[in-house]
Structure formats: structure tokens, C-alpha cells
GROMACS .gro file of C-alpha atoms in nm:
model
  318
    1MET     CA    1   1.989   2.369   0.040
    2THR     CA    2   2.138   2.186   0.291
    3THR     CA    3   2.298   1.858   0.165
    4TYR     CA    4   2.375   1.533   0.353
    5ALA     CA    5   2.620   1.273   0.245
    6ARG     CA    6   2.519   0.920   0.208
    7GLN     CA    7   2.638   0.824   0.526
    8PRO     CA    8   2.556   0.838   0.766
    9PHE     CA    9   2.169   0.902   0.745
   10GLU     CA   10   2.178   1.199   0.992
   11PRO     CA   11   2.106   1.570   0.915
   12VAL     CA   12   2.449   1.780   1.090
   13ARG     CA   13   2.248   1.862   1.372
   14ASP     CA   14   2.318   1.583   1.632
   15ASP     CA   15   2.054   1.678   1.849
   16VAL     CA   16   1.776   1.551   1.639
   17ALA     CA   17   1.634   1.246   1.816
   18PHE     CA   18   1.394   1.124   1.480
   19HIS     CA   19   1.505   1.119   1.166
   20HIS     CA   20   1.287   1.003   0.849
   21PRO     CA   21   1.414   0.996   0.512
   22ALA     CA   22   1.336   0.895   0.186
   23LEU     CA   23   1.528   0.752  -0.086
   24LEU     CA   24   1.429   0.764  -0.475
   25CYS     CA   25   1.575   0.455  -0.642
   26ALA     CA   26   1.562   0.443  -1.050
   27THR     CA   27   1.733   0.096  -1.079
   28GLU     CA   28   1.764  -0.233  -0.860
   29ASP     CA   29   2.109  -0.156  -0.830
   30GLU     CA   30   2.050   0.169  -0.648
   31TYR     CA   31   1.783   0.027  -0.431
   32LEU     CA   32   1.994  -0.268  -0.306
   33THR     CA   33   2.318  -0.043  -0.229
   34GLY     CA   34   2.084   0.258  -0.111
   35VAL     CA   35   1.939   0.024   0.130
   36GLY     CA   36   2.219  -0.203   0.229
   37ASP     CA   37   2.427   0.113   0.309
   38PHE     CA   38   2.168   0.214   0.574
   39VAL     CA   39   2.163  -0.129   0.660
   40ARG     CA   40   2.527  -0.142   0.746
   41THR     CA   41   2.577   0.244   0.888
   42GLN     CA   42   2.302   0.126   1.157
   43ALA     CA   43   2.387  -0.231   1.238
   44ALA     CA   44   2.762  -0.128   1.299
   45ARG     CA   45   2.570   0.167   1.531
   46GLY     CA   46   2.466  -0.126   1.704
   47ARG     CA   47   2.080  -0.058   1.672
   48PRO     CA   48   1.794  -0.316   1.642
   49LEU     CA   49   1.678  -0.361   1.238
   50LEU     CA   50   1.374  -0.393   1.130
   51VAL     CA   51   1.384  -0.457   0.731
   52VAL     CA   52   0.984  -0.404   0.613
   53VAL     CA   53   0.933  -0.360   0.273
   54PRO     CA   54   0.737  -0.576  -0.029
   55GLY     CA   55   0.808  -0.982  -0.090
   56GLU     CA   56   1.035  -0.947  -0.406
   57ARG     CA   57   1.274  -0.690  -0.247
   58LEU     CA   58   1.273  -0.829   0.097
   59THR     CA   59   1.436  -1.209  -0.051
   60ARG     CA   60   1.689  -1.002  -0.231
   61LEU     CA   61   1.798  -0.774   0.074
   62GLN     CA   62   1.815  -1.120   0.247
   63ASP     CA   63   1.999  -1.273  -0.011
   64VAL     CA   64   2.267  -0.959   0.007
   65PHE     CA   65   2.312  -0.993   0.363
   66GLY     CA   66   2.241  -1.357   0.453
   67SER     CA   67   2.374  -1.375   0.801
   68GLU     CA   68   2.591  -1.106   0.820
   69TYR     CA   69   2.359  -0.935   1.044
   70GLU     CA   70   2.151  -1.126   1.385
   71ASP     CA   71   1.974  -0.831   1.478
   72ILE     CA   72   1.743  -0.756   1.168
   73THR     CA   73   1.382  -0.833   1.176
   74TRP     CA   74   1.267  -0.920   0.815
   75VAL     CA   75   0.862  -0.845   0.714
   76ASP     CA   76   0.708  -0.883   0.421
   77MET     CA   77   0.505  -0.523   0.363
   78ARG     CA   78   0.275  -0.688   0.112
   79GLN     CA   79   0.120  -0.909   0.390
   80ALA     CA   80   0.184  -0.708   0.658
   81GLY     CA   81   0.123  -0.379   0.526
   82ARG     CA   82  -0.161  -0.466   0.254
   83ASN     CA   83  -0.383  -0.266   0.450
   84PRO     CA   84  -0.140   0.069   0.484
   85GLY     CA   85  -0.349   0.117   0.825
   86ARG     CA   86  -0.153  -0.189   1.010
   87ILE     CA   87   0.188  -0.094   0.936
   88LEU     CA   88   0.175   0.237   1.189
   89SER     CA   89   0.121  -0.011   1.490
   90LEU     CA   90   0.369  -0.256   1.345
   91LEU     CA   91   0.652  -0.007   1.397
   92LEU     CA   92   0.579   0.152   1.672
   93ASP     CA   93   0.552  -0.225   1.834
   94PHE     CA   94   0.938  -0.240   1.713
   95ALA     CA   95   1.043   0.057   1.837
   96ASP     CA   96   0.876   0.047   2.222
   97ARG     CA   97   1.063  -0.284   2.231
   98HIS     CA   98   1.428  -0.138   2.153
   99ALA     CA   99   1.318   0.207   2.299
  100ASP     CA  100   1.661   0.192   2.470
  101ARG     CA  101   1.846   0.142   2.192
  102HIS     CA  102   1.783   0.386   1.891
  103PRO     CA  103   1.588   0.101   1.656
  104ALA     CA  104   1.649   0.178   1.274
  105ILE     CA  105   1.369   0.096   1.048
  106VAL     CA  106   1.348   0.030   0.668
  107GLY     CA  107   1.003   0.082   0.536
  108GLN     CA  108   0.833   0.058   0.180
  109PRO     CA  109   0.478   0.105   0.188
  110LEU     CA  110   0.395   0.176  -0.166
  111TRP     CA  111   0.511  -0.023  -0.497
  112ALA     CA  112   0.368  -0.053  -0.824
  113GLY     CA  113   0.032  -0.241  -0.784
  114ARG     CA  114  -0.106  -0.075  -0.511
  115THR     CA  115  -0.414   0.020  -0.591
  116SER     CA  116  -0.547   0.479  -0.549
  117ALA     CA  117  -0.724   0.440  -0.247
  118GLU     CA  118  -0.447   0.220  -0.077
  119THR     CA  119  -0.183   0.472  -0.222
  120HIS     CA  120  -0.381   0.710  -0.037
  121GLU     CA  121  -0.373   0.563   0.291
  122ALA     CA  122  -0.038   0.506   0.257
  123THR     CA  123   0.066   0.845   0.204
  124ARG     CA  124  -0.150   0.934   0.498
  125HIS     CA  125   0.083   0.648   0.689
  126GLU     CA  126   0.375   0.854   0.581
  127ALA     CA  127   0.232   1.152   0.749
  128LEU     CA  128   0.126   0.989   1.075
  129VAL     CA  129   0.470   0.868   1.098
  130ASN     CA  130   0.609   1.223   1.183
  131LEU     CA  131   0.336   1.275   1.404
  132ALA     CA  132   0.397   0.923   1.616
  133PHE     CA  133   0.783   0.911   1.613
  134ALA     CA  134   0.781   1.342   1.678
  135GLY     CA  135   1.082   1.327   1.945
  136ARG     CA  136   1.142   0.978   1.982
  137ASN     CA  137   1.509   0.798   1.894
  138ALA     CA  138   1.450   0.595   1.617
  139THR     CA  139   1.589   0.640   1.223
  140PHE     CA  140   1.408   0.540   0.918
  141LEU     CA  141   1.494   0.511   0.565
  142CYS     CA  142   1.181   0.510   0.330
  143PRO     CA  143   1.310   0.398  -0.032
  144TYR     CA  144   1.052   0.432  -0.337
  145ASP     CA  145   1.100   0.363  -0.678
  146THR     CA  146   1.121   0.648  -0.939
  147ALA     CA  147   0.881   0.442  -1.151
  148LEU     CA  148   0.559   0.575  -0.945
  149PRO     CA  149   0.330   0.785  -1.044
  150GLU     CA  150   0.467   1.156  -1.025
  151ARG     CA  151   0.155   1.243  -0.826
  152VAL     CA  152   0.293   0.995  -0.571
  153LEU     CA  153   0.631   1.112  -0.580
  154ALA     CA  154   0.548   1.440  -0.516
  155GLN     CA  155   0.371   1.314  -0.202
  156VAL     CA  156   0.714   1.172  -0.072
  157HIS     CA  157   0.864   1.501  -0.074
  158ARG     CA  158   0.553   1.638   0.126
  159THR     CA  159   0.560   1.336   0.407
  160HIS     CA  160   0.975   1.349   0.426
  161PRO     CA  161   1.148   1.617   0.558
  162VAL     CA  162   1.482   1.451   0.358
  163VAL     CA  163   1.509   1.305   0.041
  164GLY     CA  164   1.816   1.149  -0.129
  165ASP     CA  165   1.886   0.948  -0.417
  166ALA     CA  166   2.177   0.790  -0.601
  167GLY     CA  167   2.353   1.186  -0.542
  168GLY     CA  168   2.331   1.221  -0.178
  169TYR     CA  169   2.057   1.373   0.080
  170ARG     CA  170   1.897   1.688   0.046
  171SER     CA  171   1.659   1.838   0.284
  172SER     CA  172   1.280   1.863   0.093
  173PRO     CA  173   1.183   2.268   0.056
  174VAL     CA  174   0.774   2.130   0.016
  175TYR     CA  175   0.805   1.931   0.354
  176ALA     CA  176   0.450   1.999   0.476
  177ASP     CA  177   0.307   1.982   0.823
  178PRO     CA  178   0.182   1.597   0.902
  179GLU     CA  179  -0.157   1.727   1.068
  180GLN     CA  180  -0.239   1.943   0.669
  181VAL     CA  181  -0.146   1.638   0.482
  182CYS     CA  182  -0.392   1.432   0.652
  183ARG     CA  183  -0.659   1.677   0.622
  184GLU     CA  184  -0.583   1.652   0.244
  185CYS     CA  185  -0.598   1.329   0.265
  186ASP     CA  186  -0.967   1.360   0.365
  187ALA     CA  187  -1.086   1.384   0.035
  188PRO     CA  188  -1.473   1.277  -0.013
  189LEU     CA  189  -1.514   0.900  -0.133
  190PRO     CA  190  -1.670   0.822  -0.469
  191GLU     CA  191  -2.031   0.697  -0.373
  192PRO     CA  192  -2.073   0.324  -0.508
  193VAL     CA  193  -2.390   0.233  -0.757
  194ALA     CA  194  -2.699   0.086  -0.573
  195PRO     CA  195  -2.577  -0.012  -0.184
  196VAL     CA  196  -2.805  -0.219   0.039
  197VAL     CA  197  -2.888   0.017   0.306
  198LEU     CA  198  -2.940  -0.078   0.644
  199ASP     CA  199  -3.068   0.267   0.920
  200PHE     CA  200  -2.966   0.136   1.275
  201ASP     CA  201  -2.980   0.222   1.674
  202GLU     CA  202  -2.945   0.003   1.971
  203ARG     CA  203  -3.226  -0.196   1.932
  204ASP     CA  204  -3.112  -0.323   1.587
  205LEU     CA  205  -2.731  -0.424   1.640
  206ALA     CA  206  -2.798  -0.778   1.631
  207ALA     CA  207  -3.042  -0.794   1.334
  208VAL     CA  208  -2.753  -0.578   1.122
  209ARG     CA  209  -2.492  -0.779   1.238
  210ASP     CA  210  -2.710  -1.097   1.087
  211ALA     CA  211  -2.803  -0.944   0.768
  212ALA     CA  212  -2.438  -0.830   0.714
  213THR     CA  213  -2.329  -1.181   0.734
  214GLN     CA  214  -2.575  -1.331   0.563
  215TRP     CA  215  -2.532  -1.077   0.233
  216ALA     CA  216  -2.178  -1.151   0.276
  217GLU     CA  217  -2.238  -1.556   0.225
  218ALA     CA  218  -2.409  -1.420  -0.067
  219ALA     CA  219  -2.167  -1.236  -0.207
  220GLY     CA  220  -1.947  -1.535  -0.242
  221LEU     CA  221  -1.708  -1.421   0.072
  222SER     CA  222  -1.517  -1.714   0.229
  223PRO     CA  223  -1.597  -1.908   0.564
  224ARG     CA  224  -1.282  -1.779   0.703
  225ARG     CA  225  -1.304  -1.389   0.595
  226ARG     CA  226  -1.678  -1.375   0.719
  227THR     CA  227  -1.565  -1.375   1.050
  228ASP     CA  228  -1.292  -1.050   1.010
  229TRP     CA  229  -1.610  -0.898   0.827
  230LEU     CA  230  -1.850  -0.973   1.124
  231LEU     CA  231  -1.584  -0.829   1.384
  232ALA     CA  232  -1.523  -0.552   1.201
  233VAL     CA  233  -1.905  -0.447   1.144
  234ASN     CA  234  -1.969  -0.510   1.484
  235GLU     CA  235  -1.680  -0.257   1.581
  236ALA     CA  236  -1.816  -0.009   1.352
  237THR     CA  237  -2.201  -0.026   1.368
  238GLY     CA  238  -2.146  -0.086   1.799
  239ASN     CA  239  -1.882   0.257   1.770
  240SER     CA  240  -2.179   0.444   1.589
  241VAL     CA  241  -2.417   0.335   1.890
  242ARG     CA  242  -2.185   0.433   2.187
  243HIS     CA  243  -2.001   0.740   2.026
  244GLY     CA  244  -2.168   0.857   1.696
  245GLY     CA  245  -2.519   0.995   1.846
  246GLY     CA  246  -2.660   0.644   1.907
  247ARG     CA  247  -2.792   0.579   1.551
  248GLY     CA  248  -2.627   0.484   1.190
  249THR     CA  249  -2.626   0.372   0.830
  250LEU     CA  250  -2.452   0.040   0.697
  251ARG     CA  251  -2.417   0.071   0.338
  252LEU     CA  252  -2.305  -0.257   0.165
  253TRP     CA  253  -2.175  -0.332  -0.162
  254ARG     CA  254  -1.938  -0.520  -0.400
  255THR     CA  255  -1.693  -0.413  -0.657
  256ALA     CA  256  -1.475  -0.677  -0.873
  257ASP     CA  257  -1.277  -0.866  -0.604
  258THR     CA  258  -1.391  -0.650  -0.270
  259LEU     CA  259  -1.732  -0.677  -0.034
  260VAL     CA  260  -1.754  -0.309   0.109
  261ALA     CA  261  -1.896  -0.197   0.443
  262GLU     CA  262  -1.979   0.187   0.499
  263VAL     CA  263  -2.120   0.307   0.834
  264ARG     CA  264  -2.193   0.633   0.878
  265ASP     CA  265  -2.279   0.812   1.163
  266ARG     CA  266  -2.272   1.148   1.359
  267GLY     CA  267  -1.922   1.121   1.522
  268ARG     CA  268  -1.587   1.258   1.533
  269LEU     CA  269  -1.221   1.137   1.548
  270VAL     CA  270  -0.985   1.426   1.703
  271ASP     CA  271  -0.751   1.229   1.629
  272PRO     CA  272  -0.572   1.115   1.360
  273LEU     CA  273  -0.338   0.832   1.509
  274VAL     CA  274  -0.662   0.652   1.640
  275GLY     CA  275  -0.651   0.302   1.494
  276ARG     CA  276  -0.311   0.325   1.324
  277ARG     CA  277  -0.154   0.249   1.714
  278ARG     CA  278  -0.223  -0.009   1.897
  279PRO     CA  279  -0.430   0.099   2.245
  280ASP     CA  280  -0.380   0.070   2.584
  281PRO     CA  281  -0.606  -0.187   2.695
  282MET     CA  282  -0.689  -0.002   3.021
  283SER     CA  283  -0.713   0.344   2.847
  284PRO     CA  284  -1.073   0.479   2.918
  285ALA     CA  285  -0.994   0.678   2.549
  286GLY     CA  286  -1.095   0.414   2.344
  287GLY     CA  287  -0.983   0.363   1.964
  288ARG     CA  288  -1.008  -0.001   2.042
  289GLY     CA  289  -1.263  -0.065   1.807
  290VAL     CA  290  -1.061   0.140   1.493
  291TRP     CA  291  -0.780  -0.029   1.506
  292MET     CA  292  -0.923  -0.409   1.524
  293MET     CA  293  -1.089  -0.283   1.195
  294HIS     CA  294  -0.754  -0.198   1.070
  295GLN     CA  295  -0.632  -0.548   1.198
  296LEU     CA  296  -0.901  -0.702   0.979
  297CYS     CA  297  -0.994  -0.516   0.666
  298ASP     CA  298  -0.770  -0.563   0.378
  299LEU     CA  299  -0.830  -0.158   0.354
  300VAL     CA  300  -0.976   0.091   0.602
  301GLU     CA  301  -1.094   0.477   0.469
  302ILE     CA  302  -1.235   0.718   0.721
  303ARG     CA  303  -1.329   1.049   0.665
  304THR     CA  304  -1.481   1.343   0.860
  305PRO     CA  305  -1.743   1.549   0.660
  306PRO     CA  306  -1.933   1.823   0.816
  307SER     CA  307  -2.226   1.578   0.869
  308GLY     CA  308  -1.994   1.336   1.125
  309LEU     CA  309  -1.789   1.025   1.089
  310VAL     CA  310  -1.781   0.808   0.768
  311VAL     CA  311  -1.544   0.442   0.800
  312ARG     CA  312  -1.501   0.204   0.505
  313LEU     CA  313  -1.420  -0.141   0.558
  314HIS     CA  314  -1.261  -0.338   0.225
  315LEU     CA  315  -1.226  -0.730   0.226
  316THR     CA  316  -1.108  -0.893  -0.041
  317VAL     CA  317  -1.336  -1.182  -0.171
  318GLY     CA  318  -1.214  -1.523  -0.158
   0.00000   0.00000   0.00000
């Protein structure tokens, strides 16, 4: 098995443009040391850095580096990546702005407290990073706490070609094809209890949107979030009419702290990156609606069963 030293983070093959290692950290010191080594190495090479980690870790790293390096963009993952479906767009935007300088990125999409559904979509995100950045000049580091559940850590080895710890970096023998990981992420969604069900076609769109808005208001969604809700439901139902066979079914329900809108139709999504990267406004290929849903919602789950397409939109009440 090939072993990689702590510095530099690239494998022996210098012709590989894209690197995506994971770092398993058992302690806070291991986290700060490992991420710190990466930041210093990349900064010394004159590379622009994006550090996207949860707020408490962000504060600690900023305390460590202070004003030592100017070319670092700091982002709180708890805010920017609350919906894992928004993360890839953020990373691609940064990489595009610095494409000529081999950008370096620290990204931590998972932490204790993520829900099972969020963890599922964060795993999908890590697989999609390998698709979206294939062949591009970019170097990543994805730190993970070893206190995370074993099933989560097992997926880390499947979504990162290189995995390291305090002892060094090694190639992952179970690294999997990203599209295969994404297919495995398409597990059936749990069924809700007694949802409101609204069938619709083009003639019903306005009435369905009004009904969804009134339902959300009665369920306690704040006025500010009701705007997000309306726009997201509008995009999802409109996509059903335009791309999903002309009709669909909207289901609405509430959990303890979340409102959920689910749209089912006969459409298909062929490109696993749809909605995860910013769409070209001039492109006829579309994708703008799904991207907007990710920007507006706290979680978006998409499944493609044999019957068609399922899109679930989650907004936290408040």
C-alpha cells in the first residue's frame, strides 16, 4: 500500500491535478495540527485558500493563524453548508475565481449533530466532489472526527482516494466510483404519516402554490421563510409540468421542527450534478430550478425510483 507523508499532501505522481484526501482526527490537537500543516503548505506555494468548517473550528483556526496569511477565505460550514446540497456550488465558485492559481480548499461537511438525512446528502456531496473536480487543478483536505459513527467513517474511505491520520496518508483500498456511491445514496425515503396530498397539472399551479403557502403559514412558518418556501415549491411544481410529464403530486407534512414539501412526477434526472453547481444562465440545458431549491431550503432530497422523480424540500420552522 502506498504511504503519503504529512507534507506535501500530493501523492508521488506529480501529473495528478486534483487531490481529495480525508484526514481522520481523534483529538482537537490532531485537527489543528493536520489542518494547520495543510494551510501552511498550500499558503507557502502561493495558493489561494478557502477554509469551510463548522463555526467553532473556524474560530480556533482563525485564532491559530491570526493575520499570518492574507489569502484565506473563511466560511462557517454550519451556515453555508447547512444544506449539504449547497456546498459544491460554493467550492466550484471559489475554484473558478482562482482557476489559474491551483486553489486549495479545506472542507468539513460532517460533524456531530448532523441528522441522518443530512449525513446521507453530505456523503453524496463528497462523491460528487470527485466528479465535479476531475481533471481540474485543485487540492482539498476534508477533516473528519473519529468520534463519528463507524458507518459514516466507512463512507469517508469510499469517497476519498487517500485517507490520513496522525501517522500519515495512505491510499484507500475501498475508494469507490463516485457515480456508484451516488446510486447507493438513492435509498428509498421514509414515508410520512398522514400528509396533505394535492395532485396538479398546469391549470392547477397557482392554486397549489396558494394552498402550500396557506398550509405553511398555518403550520407556523415565519413570514421570512414563507418566501423561501413559496419560491422552492413553485420551482418544484413548475419543473413537474415542464419536465415531468405535465403533471405531478405535491405532499405536505410537518415533523417536530421542519416543514416538508414533496413533489412526485414522471421526470428523470440524468446528471447527478444538477442542482449542485451554479447553472449557466445562458445554457438551454436548464438546472436552474433545482439549484434554486438547494439555495432556498435547509435540505433537499432527490430520488429517482422507476416511477419517476421524487423531490423533498425541508425548511426549519422559525
